[in-house]
XYZ file of C-alpha atoms in Angstrom:
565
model
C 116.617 32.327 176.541
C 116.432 34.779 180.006
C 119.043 37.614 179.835
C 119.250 37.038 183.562
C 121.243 33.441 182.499
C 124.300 35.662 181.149
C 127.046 37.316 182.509
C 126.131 40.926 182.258
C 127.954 43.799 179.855
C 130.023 46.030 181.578
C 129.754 49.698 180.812
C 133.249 50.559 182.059
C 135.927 50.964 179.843
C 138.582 48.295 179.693
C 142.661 48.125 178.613
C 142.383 46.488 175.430
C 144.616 46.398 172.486
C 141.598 47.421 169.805
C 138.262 48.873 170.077
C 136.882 45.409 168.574
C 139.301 43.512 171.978
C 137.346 46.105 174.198
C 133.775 45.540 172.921
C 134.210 41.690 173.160
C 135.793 42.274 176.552
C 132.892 44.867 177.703
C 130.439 42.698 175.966
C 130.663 39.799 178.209
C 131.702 37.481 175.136
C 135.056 36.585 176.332
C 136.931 37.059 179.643
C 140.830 37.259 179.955
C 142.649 34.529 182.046
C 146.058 35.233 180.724
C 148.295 36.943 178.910
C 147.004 35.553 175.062
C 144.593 33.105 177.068
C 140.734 33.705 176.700
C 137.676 32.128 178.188
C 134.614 32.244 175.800
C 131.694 33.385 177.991
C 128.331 32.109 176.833
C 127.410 34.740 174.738
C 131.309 34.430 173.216
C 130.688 30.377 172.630
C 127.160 31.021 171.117
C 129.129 33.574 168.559
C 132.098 30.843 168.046
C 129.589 27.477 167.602
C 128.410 30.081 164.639
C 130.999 30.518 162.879
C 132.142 27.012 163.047
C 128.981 25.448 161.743
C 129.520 27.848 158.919
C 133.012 26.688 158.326
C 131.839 23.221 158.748
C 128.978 23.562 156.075
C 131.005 24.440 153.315
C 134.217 22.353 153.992
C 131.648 19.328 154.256
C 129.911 21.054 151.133
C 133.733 20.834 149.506
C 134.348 17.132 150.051
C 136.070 17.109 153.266
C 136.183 14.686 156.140
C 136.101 15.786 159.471
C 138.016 14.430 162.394
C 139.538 15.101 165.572
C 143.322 14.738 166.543
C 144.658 14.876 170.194
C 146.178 18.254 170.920
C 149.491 16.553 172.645
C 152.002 15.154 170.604
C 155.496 13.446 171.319
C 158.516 14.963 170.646
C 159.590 12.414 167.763
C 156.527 13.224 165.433
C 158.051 16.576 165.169
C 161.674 15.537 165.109
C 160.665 13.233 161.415
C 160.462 16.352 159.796
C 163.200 19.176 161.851
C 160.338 21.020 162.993
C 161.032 20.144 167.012
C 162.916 23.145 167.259
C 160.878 25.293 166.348
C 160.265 28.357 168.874
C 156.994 28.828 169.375
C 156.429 25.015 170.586
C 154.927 24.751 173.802
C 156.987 22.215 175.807
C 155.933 19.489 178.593
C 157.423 16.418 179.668
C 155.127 13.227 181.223
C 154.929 11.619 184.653
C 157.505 9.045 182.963
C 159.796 11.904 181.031
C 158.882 11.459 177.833
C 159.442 14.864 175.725
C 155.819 16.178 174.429
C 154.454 19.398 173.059
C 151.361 21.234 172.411
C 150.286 21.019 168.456
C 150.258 25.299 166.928
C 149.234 22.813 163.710
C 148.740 18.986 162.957
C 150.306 18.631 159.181
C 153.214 15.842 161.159
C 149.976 14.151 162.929
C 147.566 13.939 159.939
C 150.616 12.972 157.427
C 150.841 9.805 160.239
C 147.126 8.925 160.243
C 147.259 9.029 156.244
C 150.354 6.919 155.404
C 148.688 4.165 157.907
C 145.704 4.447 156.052
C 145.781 5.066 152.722
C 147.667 2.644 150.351
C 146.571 2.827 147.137
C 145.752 5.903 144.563
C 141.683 4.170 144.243
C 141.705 5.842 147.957
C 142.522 9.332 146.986
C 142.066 12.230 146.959
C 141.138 12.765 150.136
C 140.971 15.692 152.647
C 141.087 15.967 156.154
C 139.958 18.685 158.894
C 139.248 19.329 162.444
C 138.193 22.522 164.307
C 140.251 22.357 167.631
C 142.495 24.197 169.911
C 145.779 25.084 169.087
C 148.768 26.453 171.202
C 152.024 28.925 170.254
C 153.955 30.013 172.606
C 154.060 33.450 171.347
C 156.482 35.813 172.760
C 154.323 38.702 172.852
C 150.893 37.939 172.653
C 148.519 40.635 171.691
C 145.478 42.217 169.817
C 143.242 40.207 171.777
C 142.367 37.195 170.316
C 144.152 37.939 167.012
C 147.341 36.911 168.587
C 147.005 34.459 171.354
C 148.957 31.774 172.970
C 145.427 29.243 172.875
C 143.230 30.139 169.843
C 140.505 28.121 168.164
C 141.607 27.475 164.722
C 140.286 25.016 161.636
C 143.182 23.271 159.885
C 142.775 21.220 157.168
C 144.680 18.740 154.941
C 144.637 17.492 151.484
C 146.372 14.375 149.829
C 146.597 13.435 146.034
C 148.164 11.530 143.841
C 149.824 14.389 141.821
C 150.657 17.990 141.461
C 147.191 18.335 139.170
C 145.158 16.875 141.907
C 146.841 19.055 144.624
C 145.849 22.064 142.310
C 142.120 21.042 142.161
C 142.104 20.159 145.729
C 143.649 23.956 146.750
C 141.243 25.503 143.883
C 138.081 23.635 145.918
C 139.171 24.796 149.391
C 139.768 28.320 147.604
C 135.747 28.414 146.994
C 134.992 26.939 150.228
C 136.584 29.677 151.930
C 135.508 32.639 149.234
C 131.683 30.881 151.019
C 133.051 30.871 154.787
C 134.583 34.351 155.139
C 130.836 36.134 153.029
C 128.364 34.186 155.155
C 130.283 35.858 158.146
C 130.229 39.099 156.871
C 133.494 40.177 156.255
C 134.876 42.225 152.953
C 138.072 40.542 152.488
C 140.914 40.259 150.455
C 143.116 37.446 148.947
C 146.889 38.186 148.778
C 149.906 36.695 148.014
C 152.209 34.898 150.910
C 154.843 33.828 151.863
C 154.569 30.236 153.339
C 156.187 30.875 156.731
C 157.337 28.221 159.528
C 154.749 25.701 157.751
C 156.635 26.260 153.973
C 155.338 25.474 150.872
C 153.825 27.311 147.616
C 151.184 29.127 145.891
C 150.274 30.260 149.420
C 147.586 32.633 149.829
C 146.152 34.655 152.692
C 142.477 36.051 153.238
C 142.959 39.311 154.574
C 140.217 42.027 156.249
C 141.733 45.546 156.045
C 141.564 46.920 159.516
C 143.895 49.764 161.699
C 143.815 47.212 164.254
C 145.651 44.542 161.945
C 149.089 42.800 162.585
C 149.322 42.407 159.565
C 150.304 44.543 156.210
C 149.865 44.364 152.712
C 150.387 46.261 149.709
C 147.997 46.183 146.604
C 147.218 48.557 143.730
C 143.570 48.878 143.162
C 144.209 49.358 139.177
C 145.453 46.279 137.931
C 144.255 43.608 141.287
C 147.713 42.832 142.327
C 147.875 42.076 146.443
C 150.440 40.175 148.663
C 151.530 40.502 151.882
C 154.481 42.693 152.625
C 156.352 39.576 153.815
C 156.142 38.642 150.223
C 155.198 41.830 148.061
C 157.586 42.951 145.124
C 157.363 45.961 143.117
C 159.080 47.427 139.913
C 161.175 50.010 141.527
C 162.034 53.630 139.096
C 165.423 52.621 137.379
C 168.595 54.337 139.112
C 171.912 55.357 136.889
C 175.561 54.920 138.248
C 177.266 58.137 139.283
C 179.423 60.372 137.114
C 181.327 62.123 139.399
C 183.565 59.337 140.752
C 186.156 56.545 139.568
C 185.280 53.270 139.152
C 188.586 52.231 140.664
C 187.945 51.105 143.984
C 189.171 53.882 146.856
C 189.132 53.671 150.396
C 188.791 57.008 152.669
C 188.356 57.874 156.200
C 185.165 58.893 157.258
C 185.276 59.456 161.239
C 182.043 59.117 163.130
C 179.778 57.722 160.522
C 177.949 54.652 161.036
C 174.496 55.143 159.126
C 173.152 55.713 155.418
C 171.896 59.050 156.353
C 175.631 60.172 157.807
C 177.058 59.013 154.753
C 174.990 60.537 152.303
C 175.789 64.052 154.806
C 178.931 63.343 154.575
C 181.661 65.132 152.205
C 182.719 62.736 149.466
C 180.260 60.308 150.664
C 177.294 59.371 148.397
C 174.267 59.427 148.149
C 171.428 55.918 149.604
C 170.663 54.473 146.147
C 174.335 54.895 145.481
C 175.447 53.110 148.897
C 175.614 49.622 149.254
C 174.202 47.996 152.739
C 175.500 45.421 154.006
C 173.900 43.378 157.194
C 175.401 39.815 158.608
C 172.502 37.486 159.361
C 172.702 33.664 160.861
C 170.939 31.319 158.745
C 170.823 27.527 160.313
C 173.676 28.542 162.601
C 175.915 29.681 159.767
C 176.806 33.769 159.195
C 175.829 35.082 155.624
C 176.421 38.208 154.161
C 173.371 40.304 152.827
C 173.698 43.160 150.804
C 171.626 45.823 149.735
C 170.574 49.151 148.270
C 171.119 51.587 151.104
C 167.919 53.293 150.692
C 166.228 49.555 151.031
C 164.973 47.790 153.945
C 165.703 43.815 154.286
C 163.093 41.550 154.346
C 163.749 38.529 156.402
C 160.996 36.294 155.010
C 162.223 36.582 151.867
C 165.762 36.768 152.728
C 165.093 33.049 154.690
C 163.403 31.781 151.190
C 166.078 32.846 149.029
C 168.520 31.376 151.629
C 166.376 28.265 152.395
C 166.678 28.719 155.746
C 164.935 27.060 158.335
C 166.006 29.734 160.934
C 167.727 32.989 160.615
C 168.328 35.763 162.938
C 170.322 39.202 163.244
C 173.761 38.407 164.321
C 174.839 39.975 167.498
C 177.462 42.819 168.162
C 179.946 40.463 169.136
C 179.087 37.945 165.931
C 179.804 40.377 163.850
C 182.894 42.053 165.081
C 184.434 38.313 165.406
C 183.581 37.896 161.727
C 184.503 41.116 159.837
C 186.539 42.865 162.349
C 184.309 45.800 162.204
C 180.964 47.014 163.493
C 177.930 47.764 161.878
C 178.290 51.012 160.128
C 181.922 50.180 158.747
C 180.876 46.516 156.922
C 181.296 45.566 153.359
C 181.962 42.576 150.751
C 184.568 43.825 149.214
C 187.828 41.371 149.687
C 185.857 39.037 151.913
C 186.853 35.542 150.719
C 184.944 31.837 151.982
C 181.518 33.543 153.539
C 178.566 33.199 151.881
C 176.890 36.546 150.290
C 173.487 37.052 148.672
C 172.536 40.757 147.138
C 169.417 41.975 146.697
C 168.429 42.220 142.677
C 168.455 46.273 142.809
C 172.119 46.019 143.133
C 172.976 43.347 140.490
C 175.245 45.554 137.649
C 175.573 48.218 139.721
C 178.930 49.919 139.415
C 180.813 53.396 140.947
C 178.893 52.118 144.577
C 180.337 52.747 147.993
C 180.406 50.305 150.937
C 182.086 49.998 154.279
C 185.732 49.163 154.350
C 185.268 46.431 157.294
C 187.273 48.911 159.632
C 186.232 50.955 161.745
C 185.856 54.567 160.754
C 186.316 54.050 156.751
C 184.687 53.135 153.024
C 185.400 52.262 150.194
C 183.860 54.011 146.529
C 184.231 52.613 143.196
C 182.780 49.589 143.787
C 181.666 47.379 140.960
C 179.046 44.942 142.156
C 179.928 41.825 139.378
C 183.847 43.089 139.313
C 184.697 43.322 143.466
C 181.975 41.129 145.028
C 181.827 37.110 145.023
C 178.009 37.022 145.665
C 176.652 33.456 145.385
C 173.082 34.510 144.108
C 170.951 37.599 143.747
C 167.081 37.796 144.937
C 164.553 40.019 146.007
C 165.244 39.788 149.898
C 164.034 43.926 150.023
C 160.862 44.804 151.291
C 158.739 46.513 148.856
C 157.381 49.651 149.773
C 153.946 52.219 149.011
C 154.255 54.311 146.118
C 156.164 51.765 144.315
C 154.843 50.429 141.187
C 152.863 47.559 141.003
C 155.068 44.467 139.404
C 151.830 43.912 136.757
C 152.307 47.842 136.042
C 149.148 48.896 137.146
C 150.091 51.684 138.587
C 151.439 52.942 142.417
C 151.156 50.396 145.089
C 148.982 51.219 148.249
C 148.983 50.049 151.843
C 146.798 48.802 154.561
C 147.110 47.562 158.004
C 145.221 44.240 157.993
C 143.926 40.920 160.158
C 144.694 37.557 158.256
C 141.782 35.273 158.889
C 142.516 32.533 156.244
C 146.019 30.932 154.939
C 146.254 28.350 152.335
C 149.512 26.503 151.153
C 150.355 23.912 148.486
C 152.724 21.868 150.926
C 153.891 19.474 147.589
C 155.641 16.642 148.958
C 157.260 18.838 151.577
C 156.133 16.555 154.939
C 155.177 13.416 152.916
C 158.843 12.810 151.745
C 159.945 13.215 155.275
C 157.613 10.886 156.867
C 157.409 8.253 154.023
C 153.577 8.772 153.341
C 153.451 6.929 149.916
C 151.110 5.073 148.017
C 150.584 2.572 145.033
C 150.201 4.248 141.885
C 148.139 2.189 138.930
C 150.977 0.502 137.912
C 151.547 -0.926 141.370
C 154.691 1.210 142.251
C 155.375 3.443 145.446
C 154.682 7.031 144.887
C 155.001 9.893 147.245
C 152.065 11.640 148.395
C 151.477 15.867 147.358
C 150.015 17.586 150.647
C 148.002 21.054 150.628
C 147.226 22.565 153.813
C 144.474 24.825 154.931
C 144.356 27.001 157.967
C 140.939 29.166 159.308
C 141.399 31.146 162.259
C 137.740 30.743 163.993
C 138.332 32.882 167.032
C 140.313 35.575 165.059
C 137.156 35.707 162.611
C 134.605 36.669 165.597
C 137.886 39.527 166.563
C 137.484 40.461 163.132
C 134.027 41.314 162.441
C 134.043 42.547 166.015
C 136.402 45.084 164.375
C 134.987 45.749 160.824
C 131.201 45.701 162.216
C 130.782 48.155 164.943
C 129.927 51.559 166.444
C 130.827 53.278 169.411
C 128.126 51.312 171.048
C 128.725 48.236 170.607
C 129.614 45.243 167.833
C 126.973 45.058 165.234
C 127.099 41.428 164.327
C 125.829 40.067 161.157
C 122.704 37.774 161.905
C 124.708 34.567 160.667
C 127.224 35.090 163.380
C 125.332 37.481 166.242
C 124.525 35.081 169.319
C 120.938 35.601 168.861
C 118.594 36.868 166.140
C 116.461 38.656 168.296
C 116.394 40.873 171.690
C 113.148 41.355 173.104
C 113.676 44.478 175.548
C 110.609 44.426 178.085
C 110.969 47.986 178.961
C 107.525 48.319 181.252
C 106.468 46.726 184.772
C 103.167 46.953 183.410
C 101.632 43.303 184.316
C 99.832 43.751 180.953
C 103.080 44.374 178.773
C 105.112 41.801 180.384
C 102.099 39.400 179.752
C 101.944 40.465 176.448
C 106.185 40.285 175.848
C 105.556 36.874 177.455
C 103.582 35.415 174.868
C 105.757 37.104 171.815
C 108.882 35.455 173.288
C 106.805 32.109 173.318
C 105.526 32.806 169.404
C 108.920 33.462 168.622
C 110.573 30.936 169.929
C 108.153 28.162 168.244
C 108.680 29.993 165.134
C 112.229 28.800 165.146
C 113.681 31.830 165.907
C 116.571 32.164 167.954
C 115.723 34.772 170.843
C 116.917 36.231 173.951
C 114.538 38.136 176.187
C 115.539 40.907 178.782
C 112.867 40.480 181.486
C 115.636 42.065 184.320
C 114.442 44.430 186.521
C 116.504 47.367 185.241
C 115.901 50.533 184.181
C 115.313 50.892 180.099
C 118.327 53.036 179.912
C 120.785 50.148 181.290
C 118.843 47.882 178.989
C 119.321 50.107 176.194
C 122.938 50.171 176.673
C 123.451 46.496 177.481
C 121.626 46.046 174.056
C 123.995 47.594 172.025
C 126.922 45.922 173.877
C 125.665 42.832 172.879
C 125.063 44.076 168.813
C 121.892 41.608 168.171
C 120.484 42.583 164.486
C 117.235 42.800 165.506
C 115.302 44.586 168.861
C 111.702 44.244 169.765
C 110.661 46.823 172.466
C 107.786 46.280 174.964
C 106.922 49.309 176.656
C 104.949 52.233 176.991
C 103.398 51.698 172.511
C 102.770 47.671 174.136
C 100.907 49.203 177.175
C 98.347 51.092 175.531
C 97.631 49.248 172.554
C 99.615 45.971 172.306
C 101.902 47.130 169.481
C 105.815 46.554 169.212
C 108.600 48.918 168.749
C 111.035 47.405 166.375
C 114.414 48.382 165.503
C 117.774 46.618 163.769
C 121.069 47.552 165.531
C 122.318 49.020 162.709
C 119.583 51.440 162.340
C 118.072 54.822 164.225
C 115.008 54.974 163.412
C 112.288 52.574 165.467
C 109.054 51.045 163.837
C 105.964 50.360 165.843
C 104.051 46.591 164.630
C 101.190 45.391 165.451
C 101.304 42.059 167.890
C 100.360 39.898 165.205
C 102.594 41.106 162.568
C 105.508 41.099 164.910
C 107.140 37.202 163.905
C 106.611 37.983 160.096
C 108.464 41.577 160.703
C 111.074 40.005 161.941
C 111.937 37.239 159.905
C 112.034 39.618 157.424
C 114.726 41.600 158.801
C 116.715 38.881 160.262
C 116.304 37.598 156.559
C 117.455 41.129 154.988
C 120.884 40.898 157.197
């Protein structure tokens, strides 16, 4: 194909959220239309049909069955299993009224199609997947195309008979994607996860470690432990009750502090690990208490798990005051009768602690965690931090800034229940379905290794995803060299390979540039070397150093290095 049939690179810079954002933007591969909303240019949609035939390959390779589901859904779908509500649901209504949204994922849909369809166990397993659009209305959209309101996404669904199929279904999707994410390139990771607005278990995330990542996780390179921070744990250094105090409980004034940090400053105050914090959350509408090691920071997907909480927020000023009678900074368990309270596990036995007094301007010391508070259940609900020690003792936990690209779940018999998807086991009697689902972010892949692969120049994409194999630059006006980069485009091309040639009339230098903008693995030069004695320059993007070939060496050359990468 003509270089002149694309939109052309821009050498400008660009407002972009990551280098990787600005390459694809200055690359002519994708072109914002809105805030999270993305056209795919040509070169873009050559780079995307890529990776999904990869992703298709090895989920067809893995047993699956592809389909395709509509991308609007009514309301009631939703409402069978309580997910209508959920936030990030784009929201329309038909000529005639009817309540509809846009499907962020299709696990109500393809649980419909199944229990119409499959009756008996002699039909399973089976597993289901489409590559399609998806919508979320995401409040802040950014990154690029890592977090976007319209993304490209492959989602896919098993169904079994019983928990030990649903465990060799997840284990083959597992492999399928170990072959997806290291045909496209990427070093990656698989961490522990927690299951999110979709729920389930065993979840797992493929993560690339990048700066530019929305994510975080924490691993420890010794012993191969790895989870996301929504769900990472740690073993923390043990902490011993204080000796200077009573353990009778005593309440004393302490104007003008509101924080940890005052109260450890303060004069008879004490110190974090010694305080107890204590935060009032909403979880399904109803106010819960959550408690804490003051030096510890809550973490809300965990607190939601241990609470089983569809929905949970921060309670507002005003919540709060209605409820304890005190602001933040003065709050605390002690005496409070009929709410429900939940402490993190640091604190369980704790004793000689200090809390607020729930009024304004005063704590309480002396506390005795099991003695003075009614708490319902302890958990881990705090978020783990670096330098902790790994839970499988390997040593200090690290952590890096990182772009999920893959999430798998073990759903059980979470949306079949709900929707009645059942089946005839072999003794003719109605069984209920166990679901896995499996999620593969296609556009957030090609954001990825636009991240992880590049230069300053340019993306360097690997030749399994790069929108061509090869860039033949014709670099001379010459009528001999362009003749002669005329019939090497030809030989090319009816060798199979997959070429785009730069016959513009521009100057080499814009060329040049435009080159690396694009990041094609492989460039074939025709210029001054062509002119006087038909050779080829030949270079890879990743490399410096240019090689000259002789015309009738050039196809071999270069399958070879399109082979190499």
């Amino acid at each position: 194909m003509r270089q002149s049939q694309f939109f052309a690179p821009t050498l400008r810079q660009v407002k972009a959220d990551n280098e990787g954002h600005a390459l694809l933007l200055r690359g002519a591969y994708i072109r914002q239309l809105a805030a999270g909303i993305y056209s795919y240019l040509p070169l873009g949609w050559r780079v995307l049909r890529k990776i999904e035939g990869i992703v298709r390959q090895e989920m067809d390779r893995a047993g699956a069955l592809e389909l395709l589901m509509p991308a609007l859904h009514p309301t009631e779908i939703w409402a069978e299993t309580g997910r209508d509500k959920m936030d990030i649901l784009f929201r329309l209504q038909d000529g005639r009224g009817a309540d509809m949204v846009l499907g962020p994922t299709h696990e109500e849909i393809v649980t419909d199609i199944v229990r119409g369809g499959v009756s008996s166990y002699k039909q399973l397993p089976v597993t289901l997947y489409q590559i399609q659009g998806k919508f979320r209305d995401e409040p802040r959209p950014r990154a690029g195309l890592l977090r976007g309101r319209e993304f490209v996404m492959k989602d896919a669904y098993s169904f079994d008979a019983d928990i030990a199929g649903l465990d060799k279904s997840f284990d083959a999707m597992l492999e399928a994607y170990r072959a997806i994410f290291t045909r496209c390139g990427l070093d990656f990771q698989i961490v522990d996860a927690a299951g999110g607005g979709i729920g389930g278990f065993d979840t797992k995330e493929f993560m690339v470690i990048s700066p530019s990542g929305e994510d975080v996780m924490l691993y420890c390179p010794a012993d191969g432990y790895a989870a996301n921070l929504e769900l990472a744990t740690s073993t923390l250094e043990p902490v011993f009750d204080r000796d200077d105090i009573s353990g009778e409980l005593e309440e004393f004034a302490t104007p003008g502090v509101s924080t940890i940090e005052q109260l450890a400053q303060f004069e008879g105050g004490a110190a974090p690990e010694h305080q107890i914090k204590t935060l009032i959350y909403v979880a399904d509408e109803q106010p819960v208490l959550l408690l804490l090691r003051g030096d510890h920071q809550l973490n809300e997907a965990k607190a939601a798990s241990a609470l089983e909480a569809a929905t949970l927020r921060a309670a507002t000023a005003d919540e709060i005051f209605d409820l304890m009678g005190a602001h933040p900074g003065s709050l605390g368990a002690v005496g409070v009768a009929k709410r429900r309270i939940f402490a993190d596990e640091a604190l369980r036995n704790r004793a000689k602690m200090t809390t607020g007094a729930n009024k304004n301007g005063f704590h309480i010391r002396g506390v005795d965690v099991a003695r003075d508070l009614v708490v319902e259940k302890f958990a881990d609900v705090r978020e783990a931090r670096e330098g902790e020690m790994s839970p499988r003792g390997g040593g200090a936990l690290q952590s890096a800034k990182c772009i999920e690209i893959g999430h798998v779940f073990k759903l059980g018999n979470k949306y079949s229940q709900a929707m009645k998807a059942e089946f005839l086991d072999g003794n003719g009697k109605s069984q209920i379905l166990e679901m896995g689902c499996y999620g593969i972010g296609v556009s957030r892949i090609m954001a990825a290794v636009a991240e992880a692969s590049r230069d300053e120049r340019g993306p360097i994409w690997p030749a399994s995803l790069a929108p061509f194999e090869v860039h033949l630059l014709l670099l001379d006006k010459d009528e001999t060299t362009k003749s002669l980069a005329e019939n090497l485009y030809r030989e090319l091309q009816n060798a199979g390979v997959d070429v785009l040639f730069d016959d513009r009339n521009e100057r080499p230098g814009a060329k040049f540039a435009d080159a690396d903008l694009m990041g094609i693995p492989v460039r074939i030069m025709a210029g001054r070397t062509t002119k006087e004695n038909g050779d080829f320059e030949i270079r890879t993007r990743a490399g410096q150093d240019a090689e000259t070939v002789a015309q009738g060496e050039v196809v071999a050359r270069v399958g070879a290095l399109v082979q190499a990468r």
